[in-house]
Short mmCIF file of C-alpha atoms in Angstrom, two decimals:
data_model
loop_
_atom_site.label_atom_id
_atom_site.label_comp_id
_atom_site.label_asym_id
_atom_site.label_seq_id
_atom_site.Cartn_x
_atom_site.Cartn_y
_atom_site.Cartn_z
CA UNK A 6 -10.50 2.51 -46.40
CA UNK A 7 -13.16 5.27 -46.33
CA UNK A 8 -16.30 2.88 -45.33
CA UNK A 9 -18.71 5.87 -45.72
CA UNK A 10 -21.46 5.85 -48.31
CA UNK A 11 -23.21 9.14 -48.62
CA UNK A 12 -26.83 7.95 -49.21
CA UNK A 13 -28.52 10.24 -46.82
CA UNK A 14 -29.02 14.00 -47.30
CA UNK A 15 -29.82 16.56 -45.03
CA UNK A 16 -30.90 20.25 -45.57
CA UNK A 17 -30.23 22.97 -42.93
CA UNK A 18 -31.41 26.48 -43.46
CA UNK A 19 -29.22 29.17 -41.71
CA UNK A 20 -31.32 31.05 -39.18
CA UNK A 21 -30.01 34.53 -40.40
CA UNK A 22 -33.05 36.76 -39.79
CA UNK A 23 -34.07 37.49 -36.28
CA UNK A 24 -37.61 38.39 -35.23
CA UNK A 25 -39.15 40.11 -32.49
CA UNK A 26 -39.64 37.74 -29.43
CA UNK A 27 -43.12 38.56 -29.15
CA UNK A 28 -43.79 37.01 -32.64
CA UNK A 29 -42.72 33.34 -32.18
CA UNK A 30 -41.10 33.22 -28.70
CA UNK A 31 -37.49 33.77 -27.68
CA UNK A 32 -34.85 33.30 -30.68
CA UNK A 33 -31.83 30.88 -29.95
CA UNK A 34 -28.40 32.72 -29.80
CA UNK A 35 -25.00 31.33 -30.03
CA UNK A 36 -24.64 31.63 -26.23
CA UNK A 37 -27.73 29.42 -25.87
CA UNK A 38 -26.19 26.82 -27.69
CA UNK A 39 -22.46 26.81 -27.11
CA UNK A 40 -21.55 29.12 -24.11
CA UNK A 41 -20.42 26.74 -21.18
CA UNK A 42 -22.29 28.65 -18.56
CA UNK A 43 -25.33 29.98 -20.20
CA UNK A 44 -26.04 27.33 -22.96
CA UNK A 45 -29.17 25.60 -22.77
CA UNK A 46 -29.54 21.90 -21.69
CA UNK A 47 -30.62 20.79 -25.23
CA UNK A 48 -30.62 17.26 -24.21
CA UNK A 49 -33.07 18.03 -21.32
CA UNK A 50 -31.59 16.63 -17.81
CA UNK A 51 -29.12 14.18 -20.02
CA UNK A 52 -29.65 10.65 -20.34
CA UNK A 53 -28.02 8.51 -17.77
CA UNK A 54 -25.54 5.53 -18.65
CA UNK A 55 -27.45 2.53 -17.68
CA UNK A 56 -25.91 -1.16 -17.52
CA UNK A 57 -28.11 -4.21 -16.77
CA UNK A 58 -26.85 -6.73 -14.20
CA UNK A 59 -26.83 -10.33 -14.69
CA UNK A 60 -29.77 -11.03 -12.67
CA UNK A 61 -32.02 -9.27 -15.19
CA UNK A 62 -33.82 -7.55 -12.36
CA UNK A 63 -31.14 -4.86 -11.54
CA UNK A 64 -29.42 -2.42 -13.45
CA UNK A 65 -26.54 0.14 -12.70
CA UNK A 66 -26.95 3.93 -13.02
CA UNK A 67 -24.36 6.57 -12.46
CA UNK A 68 -25.89 9.39 -10.25
CA UNK A 69 -24.63 12.78 -9.25
CA UNK A 70 -24.96 14.16 -5.84
CA UNK A 71 -26.48 17.67 -6.02
CA UNK A 72 -24.61 18.98 -2.92
CA UNK A 73 -21.22 17.65 -3.58
CA UNK A 74 -21.46 17.11 -7.50
CA UNK A 75 -19.55 13.59 -6.99
CA UNK A 76 -20.79 10.68 -9.04
CA UNK A 77 -21.22 7.04 -7.73
CA UNK A 78 -22.77 3.87 -9.44
CA UNK A 79 -26.04 2.93 -7.96
CA UNK A 80 -27.57 -0.58 -8.03
CA UNK A 81 -31.21 0.08 -9.00
CA UNK A 82 -34.25 -2.46 -8.73
CA UNK A 83 -35.67 -2.22 -12.23
CA UNK A 84 -39.49 -2.85 -11.36
CA UNK A 85 -39.36 -0.41 -8.16
CA UNK A 86 -36.72 2.34 -8.86
CA UNK A 87 -35.16 1.65 -5.28
CA UNK A 88 -31.73 2.01 -5.59
CA UNK A 89 -28.36 1.97 -3.31
CA UNK A 90 -24.86 2.70 -4.05
CA UNK A 91 -23.09 -0.19 -5.25
CA UNK A 92 -20.46 0.48 -2.54
CA UNK A 93 -19.59 2.76 0.34
CA UNK A 94 -17.49 5.37 -1.33
CA UNK A 95 -15.98 6.33 2.11
CA UNK A 96 -14.68 2.94 2.68
CA UNK A 97 -13.49 2.45 -0.83
CA UNK A 98 -11.38 5.57 -0.35
CA UNK A 99 -9.75 4.16 2.82
CA UNK A 100 -9.12 0.97 1.18
CA UNK A 101 -7.36 2.52 -1.57
CA UNK A 102 -5.27 4.65 0.69
CA UNK A 103 -4.27 1.51 2.94
CA UNK A 104 -4.23 -1.27 0.60
CA UNK A 105 -3.17 0.06 -2.83
CA UNK A 106 -1.05 3.02 -1.68
CA UNK A 107 -3.20 5.58 -3.59
CA UNK A 108 -2.90 9.38 -2.39
CA UNK A 109 -5.77 10.89 -0.60
CA UNK A 110 -7.34 13.07 -3.35
CA UNK A 111 -6.67 10.46 -6.02
CA UNK A 112 -8.56 7.90 -3.77
CA UNK A 113 -11.40 10.26 -3.56
CA UNK A 114 -11.44 10.65 -7.15
CA UNK A 115 -11.33 6.90 -7.78
CA UNK A 116 -14.06 6.22 -5.63
CA UNK A 117 -16.45 8.40 -7.35
CA UNK A 118 -15.78 7.36 -11.14
CA UNK A 119 -19.10 7.23 -13.33
CA UNK A 120 -18.23 3.55 -14.31
CA UNK A 121 -16.27 0.53 -13.37
CA UNK A 122 -15.07 -2.74 -14.83
CA UNK A 123 -16.79 -5.41 -12.97
CA UNK A 124 -15.63 -9.12 -12.69
CA UNK A 125 -17.84 -11.97 -14.21
CA UNK A 126 -19.46 -12.45 -10.68
CA UNK A 127 -20.16 -8.70 -10.47
CA UNK A 128 -18.51 -8.84 -6.85
CA UNK A 129 -15.33 -7.02 -7.57
CA UNK A 130 -14.01 -3.93 -9.68
CA UNK A 131 -11.02 -3.47 -11.74
CA UNK A 132 -9.54 0.23 -12.02
CA UNK A 133 -6.68 1.50 -14.20
CA UNK A 134 -5.02 4.45 -12.27
CA UNK A 135 -2.33 6.27 -14.07
CA UNK A 136 -1.49 3.01 -15.98
CA UNK A 137 -1.28 0.77 -13.09
CA UNK A 138 -4.06 -1.66 -12.18
CA UNK A 139 -6.17 -1.99 -8.75
CA UNK A 140 -8.44 -4.40 -7.60
CA UNK A 141 -11.25 -3.79 -5.27
CA UNK A 142 -13.26 -6.45 -3.39
CA UNK A 143 -16.89 -5.45 -3.16
CA UNK A 144 -17.76 -8.09 -0.48
CA UNK A 145 -14.91 -7.51 2.14
CA UNK A 146 -14.52 -3.84 0.68
CA UNK A 147 -10.63 -4.28 0.45
CA UNK A 148 -8.20 -2.93 -2.20
CA UNK A 149 -5.02 -4.09 -3.58
CA UNK A 150 -2.42 -3.10 -6.35
CA UNK A 151 -1.84 -5.46 -9.07
CA UNK A 152 0.89 -3.69 -10.88
CA UNK A 153 3.43 -0.94 -10.19
CA UNK A 154 5.61 -0.47 -12.99
CA UNK A 155 6.89 2.57 -15.01
CA UNK A 156 5.45 1.30 -18.02
CA UNK A 157 1.47 1.78 -18.94
CA UNK A 158 -0.82 -1.21 -18.40
CA UNK A 159 -3.83 -1.10 -20.84
CA UNK A 160 -6.69 -3.05 -22.24
CA UNK A 161 -7.27 -4.95 -18.92
CA UNK A 162 -9.96 -7.29 -18.52
CA UNK A 163 -11.09 -10.28 -16.12
CA UNK A 164 -10.80 -13.80 -17.27
CA UNK A 165 -14.36 -15.54 -17.52
CA UNK A 166 -13.81 -17.25 -14.17
CA UNK A 167 -12.66 -14.02 -12.61
CA UNK A 168 -9.49 -15.48 -11.01
CA UNK A 169 -7.02 -13.72 -13.53
CA UNK A 170 -6.61 -10.62 -15.09
CA UNK A 171 -5.09 -9.84 -18.69
CA UNK A 172 -3.53 -6.75 -19.81
CA UNK A 173 -1.29 -5.24 -22.36
CA UNK A 174 2.24 -3.70 -21.31
CA UNK A 175 4.80 -2.55 -23.94
CA UNK A 176 2.83 -4.22 -26.78
CA UNK A 177 2.87 -7.74 -25.13
CA UNK A 178 0.08 -9.48 -23.61
CA UNK A 179 0.36 -10.43 -19.77
CA UNK A 180 -1.86 -12.32 -17.04
CA UNK A 181 -1.81 -11.80 -13.54
CA UNK A 182 -3.30 -14.45 -10.84
CA UNK A 183 -5.35 -12.35 -8.29
CA UNK A 184 -4.86 -15.01 -5.55
CA UNK A 185 -1.10 -15.16 -5.64
CA UNK A 186 0.03 -11.89 -7.59
CA UNK A 187 1.85 -14.37 -10.02
CA UNK A 188 2.42 -12.10 -13.27
CA UNK A 189 3.37 -13.92 -16.67
CA UNK A 190 4.25 -12.48 -20.10
CA UNK A 191 2.25 -14.51 -22.68
CA UNK A 192 4.20 -12.75 -25.45
CA UNK A 193 7.80 -11.18 -25.39
CA UNK A 194 8.78 -9.92 -28.93
CA UNK A 195 6.43 -6.75 -28.86
CA UNK A 196 7.84 -3.61 -29.65
CA UNK A 197 7.20 -0.01 -31.32
CA UNK A 198 6.49 -1.70 -34.49
CA UNK A 199 5.16 -5.13 -33.42
CA UNK A 200 1.95 -5.08 -31.60
CA UNK A 201 0.66 -8.12 -29.53
CA UNK A 202 -2.83 -7.91 -28.59
CA UNK A 203 -3.33 -4.26 -29.26
CA UNK A 204 -4.62 -2.61 -32.17
CA UNK A 205 -3.04 0.17 -34.39
CA UNK A 206 -4.69 2.81 -35.89
CA UNK A 207 -6.14 1.40 -38.92
CA UNK A 208 -7.60 -1.42 -36.93
CA UNK A 209 -9.01 0.75 -34.05
CA UNK A 210 -10.39 3.52 -36.44
CA UNK A 211 -11.56 1.64 -39.54
CA UNK A 212 -12.47 -1.93 -38.24
CA UNK A 213 -13.00 -2.46 -34.42
CA UNK A 214 -14.49 0.95 -33.47
CA UNK A 215 -12.62 4.23 -32.16
CA UNK A 216 -11.54 3.98 -28.76
CA UNK A 217 -11.20 0.27 -29.01
CA UNK A 218 -7.53 -0.76 -28.64
CA UNK A 219 -8.04 -4.30 -27.08
CA UNK A 220 -6.77 -6.90 -29.57
CA UNK A 221 -7.20 -10.00 -27.59
CA UNK A 222 -10.15 -12.35 -26.51
CA UNK A 223 -10.58 -15.18 -23.89
CA UNK A 224 -11.79 -18.58 -24.58
CA UNK A 225 -15.06 -18.98 -22.52
CA UNK A 226 -13.28 -21.64 -20.57
CA UNK A 227 -10.44 -19.42 -19.69
CA UNK A 228 -7.59 -21.68 -20.66
CA UNK A 229 -6.56 -19.68 -23.76
CA UNK A 230 -6.32 -16.24 -25.29
CA UNK A 231 -6.66 -15.52 -29.04
CA UNK A 232 -4.95 -12.11 -30.07
CA UNK A 233 -3.77 -10.40 -33.12
CA UNK A 234 -0.03 -9.50 -33.70
CA UNK A 235 0.05 -6.47 -36.02
CA UNK A 236 3.38 -5.57 -37.68
CA UNK A 237 3.75 -2.11 -38.67
CA UNK A 238 7.33 -2.33 -40.22
CA UNK A 239 6.14 -1.38 -43.77
CA UNK A 240 3.93 1.44 -42.56
CA UNK A 241 5.13 4.92 -43.24
CA UNK A 242 5.16 7.71 -40.80
CA UNK A 243 2.74 10.73 -41.11
CA UNK A 244 3.49 14.09 -39.50
CA UNK A 245 0.53 15.22 -37.25
CA UNK A 246 0.87 18.55 -35.73
CA UNK A 247 -0.69 19.05 -32.29
CA UNK A 248 -2.17 22.73 -32.33
CA UNK A 249 -3.41 22.58 -28.94
CA UNK A 250 -0.30 23.78 -26.90
CA UNK A 251 1.10 27.25 -27.47
CA UNK A 252 4.33 25.74 -29.07
CA UNK A 253 3.07 23.23 -31.33
CA UNK A 254 4.11 19.51 -31.11
CA UNK A 255 4.91 17.75 -34.31
CA UNK A 256 4.25 13.94 -33.85
CA UNK A 257 5.30 11.28 -36.14
CA UNK A 258 2.75 8.30 -36.29
CA UNK A 259 2.52 5.13 -38.52
CA UNK A 260 -0.53 6.13 -40.84
CA UNK A 261 -0.84 4.31 -44.12
CA UNK A 262 -2.18 6.90 -47.10
CA UNK A 263 -4.28 5.44 -49.68
CA UNK A 264 -2.20 2.87 -51.53
CA UNK A 265 0.57 2.58 -48.67
CA UNK A 266 1.17 -0.74 -47.08
CA UNK A 267 -1.20 -1.62 -44.23
CA UNK A 268 0.17 -3.35 -41.28
CA UNK A 269 0.60 -7.26 -41.62
CA UNK A 270 -1.70 -9.27 -39.34
CA UNK A 271 -1.33 -12.69 -37.67
CA UNK A 272 -3.80 -14.58 -35.51
CA UNK A 273 -2.26 -16.33 -32.58
CA UNK A 274 -3.82 -18.63 -29.80
CA UNK A 275 -1.90 -18.94 -26.27
CA UNK A 276 -2.54 -20.84 -23.44
CA UNK A 277 -2.76 -19.27 -20.18
CA UNK A 278 -1.69 -22.07 -17.72
CA UNK A 279 2.03 -23.40 -17.25
CA UNK A 280 5.40 -21.72 -17.25
CA UNK A 281 6.10 -21.37 -20.92
CA UNK A 282 3.63 -19.58 -23.02
CA UNK A 283 3.61 -21.02 -26.53
CA UNK A 284 1.72 -19.22 -29.31
CA UNK A 285 -0.18 -21.26 -32.27
CA UNK A 286 -0.33 -19.08 -35.12
CA UNK A 287 -3.59 -19.90 -37.15
CA UNK A 288 -2.89 -20.88 -40.65
CA UNK A 289 -4.06 -18.05 -43.10
CA UNK A 290 -1.77 -19.04 -45.94
CA UNK A 291 -4.79 -19.25 -48.42
CA UNK A 292 -4.96 -15.62 -48.15
CA UNK A 293 -1.61 -14.78 -49.55
CA UNK A 294 -0.70 -12.50 -51.04
CA UNK A 295 -3.92 -10.62 -50.36
CA UNK A 296 -3.45 -7.64 -48.05
CA UNK A 297 -5.41 -9.58 -45.43
CA UNK A 298 -7.76 -7.93 -42.57
CA UNK A 299 -8.74 -9.80 -39.62
CA UNK A 300 -11.90 -8.00 -38.77
CA UNK A 301 -13.59 -9.76 -36.01
CA UNK A 302 -12.45 -12.57 -33.46
CA UNK A 303 -14.38 -14.78 -31.27
CA UNK A 304 -14.77 -18.29 -29.76
CA UNK A 305 -17.42 -20.93 -29.97
CA UNK A 306 -19.14 -21.57 -26.82
CA UNK A 307 -17.30 -24.83 -26.12
CA UNK A 308 -13.79 -23.14 -26.51
CA UNK A 309 -12.73 -25.83 -29.31
CA UNK A 310 -12.54 -23.48 -32.05
CA UNK A 311 -11.53 -19.59 -32.61
CA UNK A 312 -13.89 -17.91 -35.23
CA UNK A 313 -12.57 -14.97 -37.01
CA UNK A 314 -13.68 -12.75 -39.91
CA UNK A 315 -11.27 -12.03 -42.77
CA UNK A 316 -11.51 -9.63 -45.60
CA UNK A 317 -9.43 -8.16 -48.56
CA UNK A 318 -8.19 -4.76 -48.33
CA UNK A 319 -11.08 -3.43 -50.71
CA UNK A 320 -13.52 -5.45 -48.48
CA UNK A 321 -15.39 -6.72 -51.41
CA UNK A 322 -15.79 -10.15 -49.43
CA UNK A 323 -15.99 -11.34 -45.78
CA UNK A 324 -15.01 -15.14 -44.86
CA UNK A 325 -16.35 -16.46 -41.80
CA UNK A 326 -13.51 -18.97 -40.57
CA UNK A 327 -12.95 -21.31 -37.93
CA UNK A 328 -9.56 -22.45 -36.46
CA UNK A 329 -9.08 -25.39 -34.10
CA UNK A 330 -7.60 -24.66 -30.74
CA UNK A 331 -5.54 -28.05 -30.97
CA UNK A 332 -3.85 -27.61 -34.29
CA UNK A 333 -4.70 -23.87 -35.53
CA UNK A 334 -5.88 -25.35 -38.73
CA UNK A 335 -8.22 -23.11 -40.51
CA UNK A 336 -11.48 -23.65 -42.77
CA UNK A 337 -14.11 -21.26 -44.05
CA UNK A 338 -17.76 -21.66 -43.24
CA UNK A 339 -19.14 -19.24 -46.00
CA UNK A 340 -18.18 -15.87 -47.71
CA UNK A 341 -20.20 -12.74 -48.13
CA UNK A 342 -19.52 -11.03 -51.26
CA UNK A 343 -20.25 -7.67 -52.94
CA UNK A 344 -18.99 -5.82 -56.09
CA UNK A 345 -18.96 -2.70 -53.89
CA UNK A 346 -18.36 -3.07 -50.27
CA UNK A 347 -19.12 -5.90 -47.48
CA UNK A 348 -19.56 -4.25 -44.00
CA UNK A 349 -17.91 -5.73 -40.67
CA UNK A 350 -20.94 -6.35 -38.78
CA UNK A 351 -20.92 -8.60 -35.53
CA UNK A 352 -19.67 -11.95 -34.23
CA UNK A 353 -22.18 -14.92 -34.76
CA UNK A 354 -24.87 -14.85 -31.94
CA UNK A 355 -24.26 -18.43 -30.53
CA UNK A 356 -27.24 -20.72 -29.31
CA UNK A 357 -26.86 -23.71 -26.91
CA UNK A 358 -26.90 -26.26 -29.86
CA UNK A 359 -23.86 -24.67 -31.45
CA UNK A 360 -25.97 -23.13 -34.28
CA UNK A 361 -25.83 -19.39 -34.56
CA UNK A 362 -27.70 -16.12 -35.57
CA UNK A 363 -26.05 -14.07 -38.32
CA UNK A 364 -26.80 -10.62 -39.76
CA UNK A 365 -25.88 -10.05 -43.52
CA UNK A 366 -26.56 -7.55 -46.15
CA UNK A 367 -26.28 -10.11 -49.00
CA UNK A 368 -29.87 -9.01 -50.35
CA UNK A 369 -29.02 -5.31 -50.26
CA UNK A 370 -30.68 -5.16 -46.98
CA UNK A 371 -29.60 -6.28 -43.35
CA UNK A 372 -31.45 -9.36 -42.24
CA UNK A 373 -30.99 -12.31 -39.73
CA UNK A 374 -30.23 -15.59 -40.76
CA UNK A 375 -29.88 -18.95 -38.86
CA UNK A 376 -26.80 -21.22 -39.49
CA UNK A 377 -25.79 -24.75 -38.17
CA UNK A 378 -22.66 -25.10 -36.26
CA UNK A 379 -20.61 -26.11 -39.57
CA UNK A 380 -21.75 -23.12 -41.46
CA UNK A 381 -24.83 -24.55 -43.33
CA UNK A 382 -27.75 -22.12 -43.76
CA UNK A 383 -30.74 -23.26 -42.00
CA UNK A 384 -33.23 -20.66 -43.04
CA UNK A 385 -33.39 -16.73 -43.54
CA UNK A 386 -35.22 -15.38 -40.45
CA UNK A 387 -36.27 -12.05 -41.65
CA UNK A 388 -36.73 -10.42 -45.05
CA UNK A 389 -37.87 -7.33 -47.08
CA UNK A 390 -36.96 -3.85 -47.98
CA UNK A 391 -35.98 -2.82 -44.64
CA UNK A 392 -33.23 -3.78 -42.31
CA UNK A 393 -32.52 -5.52 -38.88
CA UNK A 394 -29.97 -3.31 -37.50
CA UNK A 395 -28.85 -4.91 -34.22
CA UNK A 396 -29.78 -7.98 -32.09
CA UNK A 397 -31.03 -6.70 -28.60
CA UNK A 398 -31.30 -10.20 -27.33
CA UNK A 399 -31.71 -13.80 -27.98
CA UNK A 400 -34.50 -15.58 -25.87
CA UNK A 401 -33.49 -19.28 -26.35
CA UNK A 402 -35.93 -20.63 -23.85
CA UNK A 403 -39.04 -18.84 -26.09
CA UNK A 404 -37.09 -19.21 -29.45
CA UNK A 405 -37.42 -15.53 -30.00
CA UNK A 406 -35.05 -12.91 -31.22
CA UNK A 407 -35.35 -9.12 -30.10
CA UNK A 408 -33.91 -6.66 -32.61
CA UNK A 409 -33.80 -3.01 -33.54
CA UNK A 410 -35.22 -2.70 -37.05
CA UNK A 411 -36.67 -0.18 -39.74
CA UNK A 412 -39.48 -2.17 -41.18
CA UNK A 413 -41.81 0.70 -40.29
CA UNK A 414 -39.58 3.45 -40.77
CA UNK A 415 -36.13 4.02 -42.23
CA UNK A 416 -35.24 6.86 -40.11
CA UNK A 417 -36.57 5.81 -36.79
CA UNK A 418 -35.59 2.37 -35.34
CA UNK A 419 -37.95 0.19 -33.39
CA UNK A 420 -37.70 -2.94 -31.13
CA UNK A 421 -39.19 -6.07 -33.06
CA UNK A 422 -39.59 -9.71 -32.04
CA UNK A 423 -39.42 -12.87 -34.26
CA UNK A 424 -39.18 -16.39 -33.91
CA UNK A 425 -36.27 -18.62 -34.84
CA UNK A 426 -38.14 -19.67 -37.77
CA UNK A 427 -39.22 -16.32 -39.00
CA UNK A 428 -42.65 -16.39 -37.81
CA UNK A 429 -44.77 -14.03 -35.75
CA UNK A 430 -42.59 -11.01 -36.61
CA UNK A 431 -44.07 -8.07 -34.46
CA UNK A 432 -43.31 -4.55 -33.53
CA UNK A 433 -42.97 -4.06 -29.93
CA UNK A 434 -42.32 -0.29 -29.42
CA UNK A 435 -45.10 1.73 -30.71
CA UNK A 436 -44.45 5.33 -29.99
CA UNK A 437 -43.45 7.81 -32.79
CA UNK A 438 -39.84 8.46 -33.15
CA UNK A 439 -36.70 6.40 -32.78
CA UNK A 440 -35.81 3.83 -29.89
CA UNK A 441 -32.66 2.93 -28.39
CA UNK A 442 -33.24 -0.36 -26.49
CA UNK A 443 -31.31 -1.81 -23.70
CA UNK A 444 -32.71 -5.39 -23.03
CA UNK A 445 -32.14 -7.31 -19.82
CA UNK A 446 -30.20 -10.64 -19.83
CA UNK A 447 -33.42 -12.57 -19.13
CA UNK A 448 -35.45 -10.83 -22.05
CA UNK A 449 -37.86 -9.96 -19.19
CA UNK A 450 -37.61 -6.01 -19.39
CA UNK A 451 -36.32 -3.48 -21.79
CA UNK A 452 -35.17 0.21 -21.08
CA UNK A 453 -36.48 2.38 -24.01
CA UNK A 454 -34.66 5.60 -24.85
CA UNK A 455 -37.17 7.18 -27.06
CA UNK A 456 -37.24 10.50 -28.75
CA UNK A 457 -38.22 12.16 -32.20
CA UNK A 458 -36.92 15.34 -33.97
CA UNK A 459 -39.04 17.66 -31.58
CA UNK A 460 -38.68 15.65 -28.31
CA UNK A 461 -35.76 15.17 -26.10
CA UNK A 462 -35.00 11.48 -24.95
CA UNK A 463 -37.46 10.07 -22.57
CA UNK A 464 -36.22 6.78 -20.80
CA UNK A 465 -38.87 4.16 -19.60
CA UNK A 466 -38.66 0.64 -18.42
CA UNK A 467 -41.09 -1.74 -20.05
CA UNK A 468 -41.91 -5.51 -19.90
CA UNK A 469 -40.93 -7.57 -23.04
CA UNK A 470 -44.39 -7.50 -24.11
CA UNK A 471 -44.15 -3.38 -24.25
CA UNK A 472 -46.35 -2.95 -21.02
CA UNK A 473 -45.14 0.09 -19.33
CA UNK A 474 -43.45 -0.55 -15.71
CA UNK A 475 -42.09 3.13 -14.94
CA UNK A 476 -40.40 6.18 -16.21
CA UNK A 477 -36.83 6.53 -15.35
CA UNK A 478 -36.10 9.78 -16.97
CA UNK A 479 -39.06 12.44 -17.77
CA UNK A 480 -36.88 14.80 -19.51
CA UNK A 481 -39.28 17.54 -20.35
CA UNK A 482 -36.62 20.13 -21.38
CA UNK A 483 -39.01 22.82 -20.11
CA UNK A 484 -36.65 25.69 -20.89
CA UNK A 485 -37.05 24.87 -24.69
CA UNK A 486 -40.82 25.62 -24.62
CA UNK A 487 -39.98 29.61 -24.35
CA UNK A 488 -38.14 29.41 -27.99
CA UNK A 489 -39.30 29.64 -31.33
CA UNK A 490 -37.67 26.80 -33.01
CA UNK A 491 -37.58 26.00 -36.66
CA UNK A 492 -40.04 23.58 -38.33
CA UNK A 493 -38.73 20.20 -39.13
CA UNK A 494 -40.03 18.53 -42.13
CA UNK A 495 -39.00 15.00 -43.48
CA UNK A 496 -39.03 14.21 -47.03
CA UNK A 497 -37.44 12.03 -49.84
CA UNK A 498 -35.07 13.40 -52.87
CA UNK A 499 -34.90 11.06 -55.82
CA UNK A 500 -31.66 10.28 -57.13
CA UNK A 501 -30.85 9.98 -61.03
CA UNK A 502 -31.66 6.22 -60.68
CA UNK A 503 -34.80 6.74 -58.93
CA UNK A 504 -33.70 5.78 -55.45
CA UNK A 505 -35.47 7.76 -52.66
CA UNK A 506 -33.13 9.34 -50.44
CA UNK A 507 -34.24 10.33 -46.91
CA UNK A 508 -34.00 14.17 -46.08
CA UNK A 509 -34.57 16.38 -43.41
CA UNK A 510 -35.42 20.36 -43.84
CA UNK A 511 -35.13 22.61 -40.77
CA UNK A 512 -36.66 25.98 -41.83
CA UNK A 513 -36.33 29.37 -39.94
CA UNK A 514 -38.80 30.08 -37.37
CA UNK A 515 -39.88 33.20 -39.62
CA UNK A 516 -39.87 31.27 -42.70
CA UNK A 517 -41.42 33.18 -45.84
CA UNK A 518 -41.97 30.73 -48.85
CA UNK A 519 -41.64 33.81 -50.96
CA UNK A 520 -38.29 34.77 -50.15
CA UNK A 521 -34.71 32.96 -51.06
CA UNK A 522 -32.66 31.61 -48.32
CA UNK A 523 -29.09 30.34 -48.14
CA UNK A 524 -28.88 26.57 -47.71
CA UNK A 525 -26.58 24.43 -45.80
CA UNK A 526 -26.50 20.71 -47.00
CA UNK A 527 -24.93 18.29 -44.73
CA UNK A 528 -24.20 14.77 -46.15
CA UNK A 529 -21.54 13.32 -43.92
CA UNK A 530 -23.51 10.02 -43.22
CA UNK A 531 -24.43 6.57 -44.40
CA UNK A 532 -27.05 3.96 -44.01
CA UNK A 533 -26.00 2.91 -40.46
CA UNK A 534 -24.89 6.50 -39.27
CA UNK A 535 -27.58 8.53 -40.80
CA UNK A 536 -27.86 12.25 -40.08
CA UNK A 537 -31.41 11.97 -41.20
CA UNK A 538 -33.27 10.61 -38.14
CA UNK A 539 -36.59 11.11 -36.27
CA UNK A 540 -34.77 11.49 -33.15
CA UNK A 541 -33.65 14.14 -30.64
CA UNK A 542 -30.41 15.87 -32.15
CA UNK A 543 -29.50 18.11 -29.15
CA UNK A 544 -27.41 21.06 -30.19
#
């Protein structure tokens, strides 16, 4: 299931010859790049992790105290930059000791994490501590322990109304009510080879993204949960040797080699209320005996239907399906096909009238489409030999879509805006290089992390029309100015069929066009994970 397509090519010329420092500045050494103490800050000051709050006027930023080296999230006013700690760390530390039974040093550590899971109202936190769940109320600054078991709780999440917490334990799905501490198992048949609401290796690594093991989704009304059940009974084990310890450890893990059986998958819908949890299984019989993959799951905004995307193992088609919550009967809205490969993209971006925005590569280029609630195409919104890479925000009030795209450069994404009807397409970001965009929930501001091949990431706040508000991170990386770095050239290399592949060449600082040099050609990339980018590459 290797989904890489090697359409990008990068050339790196090894820096083998060292010239005198007086010729072109200091030369990079291995210590400059890799030594844990001496290495340069090649990313400049380092880009902070930022997250918008729902009001669209504030964001969270993790800050480190210069004296204590302890980190803490700050609530920052976007327009002014004025910020204050999200909570009193000392009071949280005391509350965790008194209310949750956490030991002193551990309580201090938990009060200084870089990021926390906020509830929907953004007034409480959920903390996973050693496989147990802790709850902290930002209002009254109190803490309580939700679980205390030998087993590990994982993949925890607040319900949409914030009154319940869901989690996975022993490959079963559980919920616990915050007010009463009442805990209920929604599934009971999970085990070593039967995974409820938790993704196996194939689904995590190849479909939902590395590090994402959560295989369940709350309905917007908080009454039901849709979840995947993965059965690994037919998956063969593969021996993996852990070389890190002095005495190597051999681990056997379910891992299908090419041609081996994948886990079988079922999609269930279970109600959260009541004493007896009863799962309804979505009818996927039409896919038998295909080696079915369920690659995305979501809900319609009214919570009446589960929306799921299904593929065959070869991933040459993708069906957008829905199943009624009441009877679990399934229907297909439309099918994406390709003789080569259909990439798993996103869930639909729902609008208030039930219609949705969809991204598709059906023309060979990723573009935006508007569909009705029942899956009928209303119109294609963007078109051309470029791509709409991701949706930054849908502004339904103004009937506009903000998205990251490549209309002006295939190797540097910019922020664009277009109307629902496909008119008034405009480029918002104008500076050269690539732009990583974090747009506010109200679409009134966006945070732009911009860089190019020669310039480290600079973070600025802009209004939606691109007018600047303030600089969040200047990031000049002054120490790099003392070094003689190799020139970076962008070029194109034509393939045998005439397709122009993007390429990048980095020459040694003392490059002599009359000499021959060894060449390192690096090709591990794809159209949406390119190694050829007009963006800062760090080390």
